[in-house]
Short mmCIF file of C-alpha atoms in Angstrom, two decimals:
data_model
loop_
_atom_site.label_atom_id
_atom_site.label_comp_id
_atom_site.label_asym_id
_atom_site.label_seq_id
_atom_site.Cartn_x
_atom_site.Cartn_y
_atom_site.Cartn_z
CA MET Y 1 -89.24 83.91 -3.40
CA GLU Y 2 -86.72 86.71 -2.85
CA TYR Y 3 -84.49 84.33 -0.88
CA LEU Y 4 -84.58 81.84 -3.74
CA ILE Y 5 -83.57 84.54 -6.21
CA LEU Y 6 -80.74 85.75 -3.94
CA GLY Y 7 -79.62 82.14 -3.47
CA ALA Y 8 -79.61 81.52 -7.20
CA ILE Y 9 -77.62 84.73 -7.79
CA GLY Y 10 -75.16 83.65 -5.11
CA ILE Y 11 -74.67 80.25 -6.70
CA ILE Y 12 -74.20 81.82 -10.14
CA LEU Y 13 -71.65 84.26 -8.68
CA VAL Y 14 -69.69 81.45 -7.01
CA VAL Y 15 -69.68 79.41 -10.22
CA PHE Y 16 -68.56 82.48 -12.19
CA LEU Y 17 -65.74 83.27 -9.77
CA PHE Y 18 -64.63 79.64 -9.80
CA TYR Y 19 -64.61 79.65 -13.61
CA ARG Y 20 -62.68 82.94 -13.75
CA ASN Y 21 -60.10 81.64 -11.28
CA LYS Y 22 -59.69 78.42 -13.26
CA GLN Y 23 -59.26 80.34 -16.53
CA GLY Y 24 -56.77 82.68 -14.85
CA ASN Y 25 -54.69 79.75 -13.60
CA LYS Y 26 -54.78 78.15 -17.05
CA LYS Y 27 -53.67 81.41 -18.67
CA LYS Y 28 -50.83 81.76 -16.17
CA GLN Y 29 -49.76 78.17 -16.77
CA LEU Y 30 -49.80 78.70 -20.53
CA GLY Y 31 -47.64 81.80 -20.11
CA GLU Y 32 -45.07 79.83 -18.12
CA ILE Y 33 -45.02 77.09 -20.78
CA GLN Y 34 -44.46 79.63 -23.54
CA SER Y 35 -41.73 81.54 -21.70
CA SER Y 36 -39.80 78.36 -20.86
CA TRP Y 37 -39.78 77.00 -24.42
CA GLY Y 38 -36.26 76.37 -25.67
CA LYS Y 39 -34.72 76.97 -22.23
CA PRO Y 40 -33.37 74.71 -19.45
CA LYS Y 41 -35.48 74.23 -16.34
CA LEU Y 42 -34.89 76.26 -13.20
CA ASP Y 43 -36.22 73.44 -10.99
CA SER Y 44 -34.28 71.50 -8.40
CA PHE Y 45 -33.53 67.89 -9.37
CA ASP Y 46 -34.01 64.94 -7.02
CA PHE Y 47 -32.05 62.22 -8.80
CA ASN Y 48 -32.84 59.60 -6.17
CA ARG Y 49 -36.43 59.78 -7.42
CA ILE Y 50 -35.74 60.65 -11.05
CA SER Y 51 -33.63 57.50 -11.49
CA LYS Y 52 -36.19 55.11 -9.93
CA TYR Y 53 -37.83 54.11 -13.21
CA ALA Y 54 -34.47 53.24 -14.80
CA ASP Y 55 -33.51 51.23 -11.72
CA ILE Y 56 -36.81 49.35 -11.25
CA VAL Y 57 -37.64 48.50 -14.86
CA ASN Y 58 -35.04 45.95 -15.89
CA THR Y 59 -35.91 45.60 -19.57
CA GLU Y 60 -33.53 44.13 -22.13
CA LYS Y 61 -31.17 46.86 -23.25
CA PHE Y 62 -28.33 47.38 -25.73
CA HIS Y 63 -26.15 49.35 -23.31
CA ARG Y 64 -26.22 51.19 -19.99
CA LEU Y 65 -23.64 53.79 -19.06
CA SER Y 66 -21.32 52.73 -16.25
CA GLY Y 67 -20.95 54.70 -13.04
CA GLN Y 68 -17.48 55.72 -14.18
CA THR Y 69 -18.78 57.15 -17.44
CA THR Y 70 -21.63 59.05 -15.77
CA GLU Y 71 -19.05 60.56 -13.42
CA ASP Y 72 -16.64 61.37 -16.27
CA ILE Y 73 -19.18 63.33 -18.31
CA ASP Y 74 -21.05 64.96 -15.40
CA PHE Y 75 -24.16 63.05 -16.49
CA TYR Y 76 -26.45 64.67 -13.92
CA GLY Y 77 -25.47 68.18 -14.97
CA LEU Y 78 -26.00 67.15 -18.59
CA PHE Y 79 -29.45 65.78 -17.75
CA GLU Y 80 -30.43 69.02 -16.02
CA PHE Y 81 -29.59 70.87 -19.24
CA ILE Y 82 -31.30 68.38 -21.57
CA ASP Y 83 -34.50 67.91 -19.53
CA ARG Y 84 -37.40 70.11 -20.69
CA THR Y 85 -40.20 67.69 -19.76
CA SER Y 86 -43.55 68.81 -18.34
CA SER Y 87 -44.23 65.84 -16.06
CA LYS Y 88 -42.38 63.69 -13.54
CA VAL Y 89 -43.33 60.66 -15.64
CA GLY Y 90 -41.64 62.20 -18.68
CA GLN Y 91 -38.63 63.17 -16.60
CA GLN Y 92 -38.12 59.61 -15.33
CA TYR Y 93 -38.63 58.23 -18.85
CA LEU Y 94 -36.09 60.68 -20.28
CA PHE Y 95 -33.54 59.74 -17.61
CA LYS Y 96 -33.82 56.06 -18.56
CA LYS Y 97 -33.54 56.98 -22.23
CA LEU Y 98 -30.37 59.04 -21.69
CA ILE Y 99 -28.56 56.51 -19.53
CA GLU Y 100 -29.31 53.61 -21.91
CA PRO Y 101 -28.00 54.32 -25.43
CA THR Y 102 -29.78 52.25 -28.07
CA HIS Y 103 -28.62 50.42 -31.18
CA ASN Y 104 -31.52 51.76 -33.26
CA THR Y 105 -30.48 53.91 -36.21
CA VAL Y 106 -33.91 55.55 -36.52
CA ASP Y 107 -35.41 57.72 -33.78
CA PRO Y 108 -38.97 56.54 -33.01
CA SER Y 109 -39.74 60.03 -31.63
CA GLU Y 110 -38.74 62.00 -34.72
CA SER Y 111 -42.22 62.26 -36.25
CA LEU Y 112 -43.64 63.54 -32.95
CA ILE Y 113 -40.75 65.99 -32.52
CA LYS Y 114 -41.47 67.45 -35.95
CA LEU Y 115 -45.18 67.61 -35.15
CA PHE Y 116 -44.59 69.49 -31.89
CA THR Y 117 -42.08 71.81 -33.56
CA GLY Y 118 -44.62 72.81 -36.21
CA ASP Y 119 -47.88 72.79 -34.22
CA LYS Y 120 -47.48 75.11 -31.24
CA GLN Y 121 -51.15 75.03 -30.23
CA LEU Y 122 -51.28 71.23 -30.11
CA ARG Y 123 -48.00 71.02 -28.22
CA GLU Y 124 -49.05 73.55 -25.60
CA SER Y 125 -52.40 71.85 -25.04
CA ILE Y 126 -50.57 68.57 -24.43
CA GLN Y 127 -48.05 70.26 -22.11
CA ILE Y 128 -50.93 71.57 -20.00
CA GLU Y 129 -52.33 68.05 -19.80
CA LEU Y 130 -48.93 66.57 -18.94
CA SER Y 131 -48.46 69.10 -16.14
CA LYS Y 132 -51.18 67.24 -14.21
CA LEU Y 133 -48.45 64.67 -13.60
CA ASN Y 134 -45.86 67.20 -12.45
CA ASN Y 135 -46.64 66.69 -8.77
CA SER Y 136 -43.71 65.07 -6.95
CA GLY Y 137 -46.06 62.23 -6.02
CA ALA Y 138 -45.95 61.10 -9.66
CA TYR Y 139 -42.41 59.83 -9.05
CA TYR Y 140 -43.99 57.03 -6.99
CA ILE Y 141 -45.96 55.49 -9.85
CA THR Y 142 -42.84 53.46 -10.57
CA THR Y 143 -43.15 51.71 -7.19
CA LEU Y 144 -46.27 49.99 -8.54
CA LEU Y 145 -44.07 48.18 -11.08
CA LYS Y 146 -42.39 46.08 -8.40
CA ASP Y 147 -43.08 42.34 -8.37
CA LYS Y 148 -44.76 42.30 -4.94
CA LEU Y 149 -46.67 45.32 -3.68
CA LEU Y 150 -48.17 44.12 -0.42
CA GLU Y 151 -47.96 40.82 1.45
CA LYS Y 152 -51.18 39.62 3.06
CA PRO Y 153 -50.91 38.64 6.73
CA ARG Y 154 -51.56 34.95 7.40
CA TRP Y 155 -54.71 35.75 9.35
CA PHE Y 156 -56.23 37.89 6.56
CA ASN Y 157 -58.95 35.32 5.71
CA LEU Y 158 -60.24 35.60 9.26
CA LEU Y 159 -61.34 39.14 8.39
CA ILE Y 160 -64.04 37.66 6.16
CA LEU Y 161 -65.38 35.77 9.16
CA ASP Y 162 -65.13 39.00 11.15
CA PHE Y 163 -67.24 40.79 8.55
CA VAL Y 164 -69.89 38.04 8.49
CA ILE Y 165 -70.16 38.05 12.29
CA LEU Y 166 -70.42 41.84 12.36
CA ILE Y 167 -73.29 41.90 9.87
CA SER Y 168 -75.04 39.09 11.78
CA LEU Y 169 -74.69 40.96 15.06
CA LEU Y 170 -76.11 44.12 13.50
CA ILE Y 171 -79.19 42.25 12.32
CA LEU Y 172 -79.71 40.18 15.49
CA SER Y 173 -79.13 43.10 17.86
CA VAL Y 174 -82.42 44.59 16.67
CA LYS Y 175 -84.24 41.66 18.28
CA PHE Y 176 -81.67 40.88 20.99
CA PRO Y 177 -80.30 44.22 22.29
CA VAL Y 178 -77.88 42.42 24.61
CA LEU Y 179 -75.80 41.57 21.52
CA ILE Y 180 -74.94 45.26 21.18
CA LEU Y 181 -72.19 44.69 23.79
CA VAL Y 182 -70.61 42.02 21.58
CA LEU Y 183 -71.13 44.27 18.56
CA ILE Y 184 -69.20 47.08 20.26
CA LEU Y 185 -66.35 44.66 20.89
CA PHE Y 186 -66.15 43.78 17.19
CA LEU Y 187 -66.46 47.42 16.16
CA THR Y 188 -63.55 48.28 18.45
CA LEU Y 189 -61.50 45.46 16.98
CA ASN Y 190 -62.26 46.62 13.44
CA MET Y 191 -61.40 50.20 14.33
CA PHE Y 192 -57.99 48.97 15.52
CA LEU Y 193 -57.47 46.94 12.32
CA HIS Y 194 -58.50 49.91 10.19
CA TYR Y 195 -55.88 52.20 11.71
CA TRP Y 196 -53.29 49.43 11.78
CA ASN Y 197 -53.81 49.16 8.03
CA LYS Y 198 -53.09 52.87 7.64
CA ASN Y 199 -49.39 51.97 7.76
CA ASN Y 200 -49.93 49.87 4.64
CA THR Y 201 -52.09 52.53 3.03
CA PHE Y 202 -49.46 55.19 3.65
CA GLN Y 203 -46.97 53.65 1.20
CA PHE Y 204 -49.56 54.02 -1.57
CA LEU Y 205 -50.61 57.50 -0.49
CA ARG Y 206 -48.96 59.06 -3.53
CA SER Y 207 -48.78 56.27 -6.08
CA PHE Y 208 -52.52 55.41 -6.22
CA PRO Y 209 -53.81 58.96 -6.88
CA GLN Y 210 -51.02 59.60 -9.38
CA LEU Y 211 -51.69 56.34 -11.23
CA ASN Y 212 -55.29 57.51 -11.43
CA ASN Y 213 -54.00 60.78 -12.94
CA LEU Y 214 -51.81 58.85 -15.38
CA ILE Y 215 -54.83 56.91 -16.62
CA ASN Y 216 -56.89 60.08 -17.02
CA VAL Y 217 -54.09 61.92 -18.85
CA SER Y 218 -53.66 58.93 -21.18
CA LYS Y 219 -57.41 59.02 -21.91
CA VAL Y 220 -57.08 62.62 -23.08
CA LEU Y 221 -53.84 62.17 -25.08
CA VAL Y 222 -55.03 59.10 -26.97
CA LYS Y 223 -57.85 61.24 -28.43
CA LYS Y 224 -55.57 64.07 -29.60
CA GLY Y 225 -55.34 62.74 -33.15
CA ASP Y 226 -54.17 59.88 -35.30
CA GLU Y 227 -50.54 60.40 -34.21
CA PHE Y 228 -51.52 59.61 -30.62
CA SER Y 229 -54.07 56.87 -31.24
CA ASP Y 230 -52.85 53.51 -29.96
CA LYS Y 231 -55.00 50.41 -29.55
CA LYS Y 232 -52.62 48.95 -26.96
CA ILE Y 233 -52.99 52.08 -24.84
CA GLU Y 234 -56.76 51.99 -25.10
CA GLU Y 235 -56.69 48.36 -23.96
CA SER Y 236 -54.44 49.27 -21.03
CA ILE Y 237 -56.78 52.07 -20.00
CA SER Y 238 -59.70 49.63 -20.12
CA ASP Y 239 -57.69 47.07 -18.16
CA LEU Y 240 -57.19 49.59 -15.33
CA LYS Y 241 -60.80 50.75 -15.24
CA SER Y 242 -61.59 48.53 -12.25
CA PHE Y 243 -58.64 50.07 -10.37
CA GLN Y 244 -60.15 53.53 -10.80
CA GLN Y 245 -63.45 52.26 -9.45
CA LYS Y 246 -61.91 50.60 -6.39
CA VAL Y 247 -59.37 53.28 -5.53
CA PHE Y 248 -62.25 55.68 -4.90
CA LEU Y 249 -62.95 53.77 -1.69
CA ILE Y 250 -59.50 54.66 -0.42
CA ASN Y 251 -59.18 58.13 -1.94
CA LEU Y 252 -62.18 59.43 -0.02
CA THR Y 253 -59.95 59.92 2.99
CA ILE Y 254 -56.41 59.91 1.61
CA ASP Y 255 -54.86 63.37 1.63
CA ASN Y 256 -53.50 63.48 -1.89
CA GLY Y 257 -53.02 67.23 -1.95
CA ILE Y 258 -56.63 67.95 -3.00
CA LYS Y 259 -58.96 68.87 -0.17
CA SER Y 260 -62.24 66.96 -0.10
CA GLU Y 261 -65.37 68.96 -0.69
CA LEU Y 262 -67.15 66.92 1.94
CA SER Y 263 -67.56 68.63 5.28
CA PHE Y 264 -65.46 67.50 8.22
CA VAL Y 265 -68.43 65.80 9.86
CA ALA Y 266 -69.40 63.88 6.72
CA THR Y 267 -65.79 62.88 6.19
CA TYR Y 268 -65.49 61.61 9.73
CA LEU Y 269 -68.72 59.58 9.42
CA ILE Y 270 -67.47 57.98 6.22
CA GLU Y 271 -64.19 57.15 7.97
CA LEU Y 272 -66.14 55.42 10.78
CA ILE Y 273 -68.20 53.37 8.34
CA LYS Y 274 -65.04 52.32 6.49
CA ALA Y 275 -63.40 51.39 9.77
CA PHE Y 276 -66.35 49.39 11.14
CA PHE Y 277 -66.75 47.36 7.95
CA LEU Y 278 -63.02 47.21 7.05
CA VAL Y 279 -63.80 48.74 3.65
CA GLU Y 280 -60.32 50.25 3.21
CA VAL Y 281 -58.56 47.07 4.38
CA PHE Y 282 -60.36 44.85 1.88
CA ALA Y 283 -60.06 47.46 -0.90
CA LEU Y 284 -56.31 47.96 -0.41
CA TYR Y 285 -55.44 44.27 -0.63
CA ARG Y 286 -57.74 43.75 -3.60
CA ILE Y 287 -56.25 46.73 -5.44
CA THR Y 288 -52.63 45.75 -4.83
CA LYS Y 289 -53.36 42.17 -5.87
CA GLU Y 290 -55.00 43.43 -9.03
CA LEU Y 291 -52.18 45.84 -9.87
CA GLU Y 292 -49.59 43.08 -9.49
CA SER Y 293 -51.29 41.31 -12.37
CA LYS Y 294 -51.59 44.51 -14.43
CA LYS Y 295 -48.03 45.82 -14.34
CA SER Y 296 -47.77 45.63 -18.12
CA SER Y 297 -50.77 47.97 -18.48
CA ILE Y 298 -49.26 50.46 -16.01
CA GLN Y 299 -45.96 50.37 -17.83
CA ASN Y 300 -47.67 50.78 -21.21
CA LEU Y 301 -49.30 54.01 -20.02
CA PHE Y 302 -46.09 55.19 -18.32
CA ASN Y 303 -44.08 54.66 -21.51
CA TYR Y 304 -46.81 56.21 -23.66
CA VAL Y 305 -46.96 59.44 -21.66
CA GLY Y 306 -43.19 59.46 -21.12
CA HIS Y 307 -42.54 59.04 -24.85
CA ILE Y 308 -44.79 61.99 -25.74
CA ASP Y 309 -43.33 64.22 -23.02
CA THR Y 310 -39.76 63.32 -24.05
CA ALA Y 311 -40.52 64.18 -27.68
CA ILE Y 312 -41.67 67.65 -26.54
CA SER Y 313 -38.53 67.97 -24.41
CA ILE Y 314 -36.26 67.19 -27.38
CA ALA Y 315 -38.20 69.64 -29.57
CA SER Y 316 -37.66 72.32 -26.92
CA LEU Y 317 -33.94 71.49 -26.73
CA ARG Y 318 -33.56 71.84 -30.50
CA ALA Y 319 -35.48 75.14 -30.38
CA GLY Y 320 -32.86 76.65 -28.06
CA ASN Y 321 -29.96 78.90 -29.02
CA GLU Y 322 -27.49 76.01 -29.23
CA LYS Y 323 -26.56 74.66 -32.65
CA THR Y 324 -27.65 71.02 -33.00
CA CYS Y 325 -27.79 68.40 -35.74
CA LEU Y 326 -29.22 64.95 -36.32
CA PRO Y 327 -26.62 62.17 -36.21
CA LYS Y 328 -25.81 60.05 -39.25
CA PHE Y 329 -25.20 56.36 -38.62
CA ILE Y 330 -22.92 54.17 -40.72
CA SER Y 331 -22.06 50.46 -40.72
CA ALA Y 332 -19.60 49.10 -38.17
CA LYS Y 333 -16.12 50.35 -39.02
CA LYS Y 334 -13.38 52.45 -37.45
CA GLU Y 335 -14.71 55.79 -38.60
CA LEU Y 336 -16.02 59.03 -37.07
CA ILE Y 337 -16.71 62.38 -38.72
CA LEU Y 338 -17.16 65.35 -36.38
CA LYS Y 339 -17.72 68.88 -37.65
CA ASN Y 340 -17.86 71.85 -35.27
CA LEU Y 341 -18.36 69.57 -32.30
CA TYR Y 342 -18.68 71.27 -28.90
CA HIS Y 343 -19.56 70.70 -25.23
CA PRO Y 344 -23.16 71.86 -24.51
CA LEU Y 345 -22.47 72.80 -20.88
CA ILE Y 346 -19.51 75.11 -21.60
CA GLU Y 347 -20.40 78.65 -22.55
CA ASP Y 348 -18.76 79.79 -25.81
CA CYS Y 349 -17.08 76.40 -26.13
CA VAL Y 350 -14.53 76.20 -28.95
CA LYS Y 351 -15.80 73.93 -31.73
CA ASN Y 352 -13.58 71.23 -33.17
CA ASN Y 353 -13.39 69.07 -36.28
CA LEU Y 354 -12.07 65.53 -36.45
CA THR Y 355 -12.19 62.70 -38.97
CA ILE Y 356 -11.22 59.21 -37.88
CA THR Y 357 -10.54 56.62 -40.57
CA ASN Y 358 -9.15 53.12 -39.97
CA LYS Y 359 -7.07 54.15 -36.95
CA SER Y 360 -7.76 55.23 -33.40
CA ILE Y 361 -6.59 58.60 -32.07
CA LEU Y 362 -3.81 59.52 -29.63
CA ILE Y 363 -3.89 63.13 -28.43
CA THR Y 364 -1.00 64.90 -26.75
CA GLY Y 365 -1.05 68.41 -25.41
CA SER Y 366 -0.03 70.88 -22.78
CA ASN Y 367 -1.78 71.27 -19.47
CA MET Y 368 -5.05 73.24 -19.72
CA SER Y 369 -4.94 73.10 -23.53
CA GLY Y 370 -8.37 71.48 -23.93
CA LYS Y 371 -7.74 67.73 -24.17
CA SER Y 372 -10.17 66.67 -21.42
CA THR Y 373 -12.91 69.01 -22.63
CA PHE Y 374 -12.59 67.58 -26.13
CA LEU Y 375 -12.78 64.01 -24.82
CA ARG Y 376 -15.94 64.82 -22.86
CA SER Y 377 -17.46 66.65 -25.84
CA LEU Y 378 -16.91 63.62 -28.02
CA ILE Y 379 -18.35 60.97 -25.71
CA ILE Y 380 -21.28 63.17 -24.65
CA ASN Y 381 -22.31 63.67 -28.26
CA SER Y 382 -21.86 59.97 -29.01
CA ILE Y 383 -24.25 59.19 -26.16
CA LEU Y 384 -26.76 61.85 -27.21
CA ALA Y 385 -26.65 60.55 -30.79
CA GLN Y 386 -27.90 57.15 -29.63
CA THR Y 387 -30.42 58.41 -27.05
CA ILE Y 388 -32.14 61.62 -28.11
CA TYR Y 389 -30.70 61.65 -31.67
CA THR Y 390 -29.53 65.22 -31.19
CA CYS Y 391 -25.87 66.27 -31.30
CA PHE Y 392 -24.19 69.56 -30.50
CA ALA Y 393 -22.31 69.89 -33.77
CA ASP Y 394 -22.79 70.68 -37.45
CA GLU Y 395 -22.26 67.03 -38.33
CA PHE Y 396 -21.87 63.84 -36.32
CA THR Y 397 -21.33 60.66 -38.33
CA SER Y 398 -20.71 57.47 -36.42
CA PRO Y 399 -21.31 53.73 -36.30
CA ILE Y 400 -23.47 52.39 -33.47
CA LEU Y 401 -21.20 52.21 -30.43
CA LYS Y 402 -21.11 51.25 -26.79
CA GLN Y 403 -19.50 54.11 -24.88
CA PHE Y 404 -16.91 53.54 -22.14
CA SER Y 405 -14.57 56.02 -20.49
CA SER Y 406 -11.86 56.62 -17.92
CA ILE Y 407 -11.37 60.36 -17.57
CA ARG Y 408 -11.92 61.27 -13.93
CA ILE Y 409 -10.63 58.89 -11.24
CA ASP Y 410 -10.38 59.68 -7.54
CA ASP Y 411 -8.68 57.88 -4.67
CA ASP Y 412 -11.32 55.78 -2.94
CA LEU Y 413 -10.13 56.37 0.61
CA PHE Y 414 -13.15 54.71 2.20
CA ASP Y 415 -12.50 51.43 0.39
CA GLY Y 416 -8.79 51.71 1.01
CA LYS Y 417 -7.97 51.61 -2.70
CA SER Y 418 -5.09 53.62 -4.11
CA TYR Y 419 -5.40 55.65 -7.31
CA TYR Y 420 -3.48 52.96 -9.18
CA PHE Y 421 -5.76 50.14 -8.05
CA GLN Y 422 -8.77 52.22 -9.07
CA GLU Y 423 -7.24 52.57 -12.53
CA VAL Y 424 -6.49 48.84 -12.69
CA GLU Y 425 -10.10 47.92 -11.90
CA ILE Y 426 -11.57 50.39 -14.38
CA MET Y 427 -9.20 49.36 -17.15
CA ALA Y 428 -10.00 45.68 -16.53
CA LYS Y 429 -13.68 46.42 -17.16
CA LEU Y 430 -12.84 48.11 -20.47
CA ILE Y 431 -10.58 45.23 -21.55
CA ALA Y 432 -13.44 42.80 -20.85
CA GLN Y 433 -15.51 44.58 -23.54
CA VAL Y 434 -12.94 44.26 -26.33
CA GLU Y 435 -14.05 40.89 -27.68
CA SER Y 436 -17.79 41.60 -27.46
CA ALA Y 437 -19.88 41.39 -30.61
CA ASP Y 438 -20.61 45.12 -30.51
CA GLN Y 439 -18.35 47.96 -31.55
CA ASN Y 440 -17.00 50.03 -28.65
CA LEU Y 441 -15.87 53.60 -28.12
CA PHE Y 442 -13.16 53.89 -25.46
CA VAL Y 443 -12.37 57.43 -24.30
CA LEU Y 444 -9.38 57.71 -21.95
CA ASP Y 445 -7.53 60.57 -20.31
CA GLU Y 446 -4.08 59.19 -19.47
CA VAL Y 447 -3.51 55.52 -18.67
CA PHE Y 448 -2.10 54.52 -15.28
CA LYS Y 449 -1.21 57.96 -13.96
CA GLY Y 450 -0.79 56.35 -10.55
CA THR Y 451 2.44 54.44 -11.20
CA ASN Y 452 6.06 55.00 -12.27
CA THR Y 453 6.98 56.26 -15.75
CA ILE Y 454 8.59 53.15 -17.26
CA GLU Y 455 5.87 50.70 -16.18
CA ARG Y 456 3.15 53.23 -17.02
CA ILE Y 457 4.33 53.62 -20.61
CA ALA Y 458 4.84 49.87 -21.07
CA SER Y 459 1.42 49.01 -19.65
CA ALA Y 460 -0.31 51.84 -21.51
CA LYS Y 461 1.11 50.70 -24.85
CA ALA Y 462 0.01 47.10 -24.31
CA ILE Y 463 -3.48 48.11 -23.15
CA LEU Y 464 -4.07 50.66 -25.92
CA SER Y 465 -3.08 48.11 -28.53
CA TYR Y 466 -5.45 45.58 -26.99
CA LEU Y 467 -8.38 48.04 -26.80
CA ASN Y 468 -7.81 48.95 -30.45
CA ARG Y 469 -8.56 45.42 -31.66
CA ASN Y 470 -11.39 44.65 -34.07
CA GLU Y 471 -13.34 47.76 -35.04
CA ASN Y 472 -13.14 49.41 -31.62
CA ILE Y 473 -12.41 53.14 -31.61
CA VAL Y 474 -10.05 54.45 -28.93
CA ILE Y 475 -9.61 58.16 -28.21
CA VAL Y 476 -6.84 58.69 -25.66
CA ALA Y 477 -5.09 61.77 -24.31
CA THR Y 478 -1.64 61.43 -22.81
CA HIS Y 479 1.44 63.34 -21.68
CA ASP Y 480 3.65 60.37 -22.52
CA ILE Y 481 5.13 61.42 -25.86
CA GLU Y 482 6.93 58.07 -26.03
CA LEU Y 483 3.59 56.39 -26.81
CA ALA Y 484 3.33 58.30 -30.09
CA ASP Y 485 6.17 56.34 -31.71
CA MET Y 486 5.12 53.02 -30.14
CA LEU Y 487 1.55 53.31 -31.43
CA ALA Y 488 2.23 54.98 -34.79
CA GLN Y 489 0.91 51.98 -36.76
CA GLU Y 490 -2.36 51.82 -34.82
CA TYR Y 491 -3.11 55.42 -33.82
CA ASP Y 492 -3.16 58.71 -35.70
CA LEU Y 493 -1.55 61.57 -33.75
CA TYR Y 494 -3.25 64.82 -32.79
CA HIS Y 495 -2.41 67.53 -30.31
CA PHE Y 496 -3.51 70.70 -28.54
CA THR Y 497 -1.03 73.51 -28.04
CA GLU Y 498 -0.69 77.17 -26.98
CA THR Y 499 1.27 80.38 -27.52
CA VAL Y 500 2.95 82.87 -25.20
CA GLU Y 501 1.89 86.50 -25.52
CA ASN Y 502 2.84 89.26 -23.10
CA LYS Y 503 4.35 86.71 -20.73
CA ALA Y 504 1.09 84.76 -20.56
CA LEU Y 505 -0.07 81.46 -22.02
CA HIS Y 506 -2.91 81.60 -24.53
CA PHE Y 507 -4.83 78.50 -25.56
CA ASP Y 508 -6.93 78.20 -28.69
CA HIS Y 509 -8.40 74.82 -27.52
CA THR Y 510 -8.33 73.58 -31.10
CA ILE Y 511 -7.30 70.03 -31.99
CA LYS Y 512 -4.53 69.82 -34.60
CA SER Y 513 -3.14 66.97 -36.65
CA GLY Y 514 0.35 65.67 -35.96
CA GLN Y 515 2.70 65.33 -33.03
CA LEU Y 516 3.17 67.93 -30.28
CA LYS Y 517 6.55 69.67 -30.44
CA THR Y 518 6.49 71.61 -27.15
CA ARG Y 519 5.74 71.28 -23.45
CA ASN Y 520 4.68 74.01 -21.05
CA ALA Y 521 5.13 72.72 -17.49
CA ILE Y 522 8.41 74.55 -16.80
CA LYS Y 523 7.18 77.63 -18.69
CA ILE Y 524 4.20 77.84 -16.35
CA LEU Y 525 6.61 77.81 -13.39
CA GLU Y 526 8.48 80.72 -14.98
CA LEU Y 527 5.29 82.69 -15.64
CA SER Y 528 4.32 82.07 -12.02
CA ASN Y 529 7.47 83.91 -10.90
CA TYR Y 530 9.38 80.91 -9.56
CA PRO Y 531 13.05 81.73 -8.72
CA ALA Y 532 15.37 81.87 -11.73
CA ASP Y 533 17.61 79.22 -10.20
CA VAL Y 534 14.72 76.77 -10.03
CA ILE Y 535 13.76 77.43 -13.65
CA LYS Y 536 17.36 77.12 -14.89
CA GLU Y 537 17.99 73.83 -13.10
CA ALA Y 538 14.66 72.39 -14.26
CA GLN Y 539 15.46 73.24 -17.87
CA GLU Y 540 18.96 71.72 -17.64
CA ILE Y 541 17.63 68.49 -16.14
CA SER Y 542 14.85 68.36 -18.74
CA SER Y 543 17.39 68.70 -21.55
CA SER Y 544 19.67 66.06 -20.09
CA LEU Y 545 16.75 63.63 -19.89
CA GLY Y 546 16.07 64.12 -23.59
CA ALA Y 547 12.81 66.03 -23.14
CA TRP Y 548 11.38 68.01 -25.99
CA PRO Y 549 12.02 71.77 -26.04
CA GLN Y 550 9.91 74.12 -23.96
CA ILE Y 551 7.79 76.93 -25.36
CA PRO Y 552 10.16 79.82 -26.21
#
């Protein structure tokens, strides 16, 4: 009796300690969620995995940012700042959302964002649930959305005959012991097939358990209230119920990061039984075949969880120290209104105002004066307006646009292309968009820097006039002052400038209306202590060529 009492006390103690440990972990997790609210992640980012969902799911889309534009705006650095998701599913969903601006003028996430902003307890409970999908294995759920998961070998149907013979031998060997020798032969064969199949099983080592987690998380979220209730999601969960039942046969021995509570001996015996009767082989091919027919249900759950997690991420972004606003969308016309616009990745970035009406914009300015930063600020906020409906400004009013850019171009030495040919190819892609039915935003930093002055100016004028057709909006920065007069009827002129104080250049990085009246290239040489003879000759040649005056 005493042993029973001691045993009962021991069990109670173990259960208590387990409960305390679980509560402690939950409290720690909640503390981390609360401390990270409104702040960027400190995680490392594996974009090869993060981008998989956007690459695999080829749904109809309004626009996808080109490789050139993602390079121009440092898209990956921007994503690292924007991303506040709690799960890998949400992270992949957010990546697809950011790289594919939409034509919708209403944000479908806005009601959820407001809910999560106002209800901290609900939001944190959902974040804890979402964190169950924060294991790196959750990245592999997207692999289950491929058209073909696993190809059956031609001889697969022979395995059914193998199974029938094996069962027959087991029964007959009771009466005819000599058949045990044949039985051992078949068991050896099946053991070989079982471990041969492990190569197939390995590719689903992460995706199957994480899909199971996705289903379970969806089950919890769909019961969180009317805002989360969705009949289509409930149907998708029901549709994948048989997967959860079958995957258990494989998960008994798959190391998915959670150690089995079964003892080593029991685990090994189960593995033998599965090998002898080809349980895992049959289960794997049945599961993959079933999932191929249920991709829509998997994607429904993926989008459902990703949408919720992304809404929390946007709420966290807006709760940060950075000033943000909701964009205002207008009908298609050549118009933009930007108030206190700034670049979110630049600390203490100077804010700028700009109103575009009927004309495009040509910006001149000295080196280092802020032209490129302004261009990036503008296109980044245009993209964010049509993805997460959050802009870093006091006001951002714009028509729905497709964003294209040519700001940062490098010599492609491996392909043997010169800088000029790189520019030609990029510009050709922009020109191809001019006559499309949609309104475009073209953001350019210089046009044809890689060729001689006369042909550069002539080509730039022709191209900028062509890009400006219809209701397209072109924002271009240039050092070629000659373009200002050539494009005066089509482009309004703006500039960035600087002052000299205590023999040093000072930039206010503020865009100003009108034409630039000074240049600073020779002045920078002077401030860098170049010989007086060099400075004098450069100024004389500049004057003889009809250049504008330098900064005094």
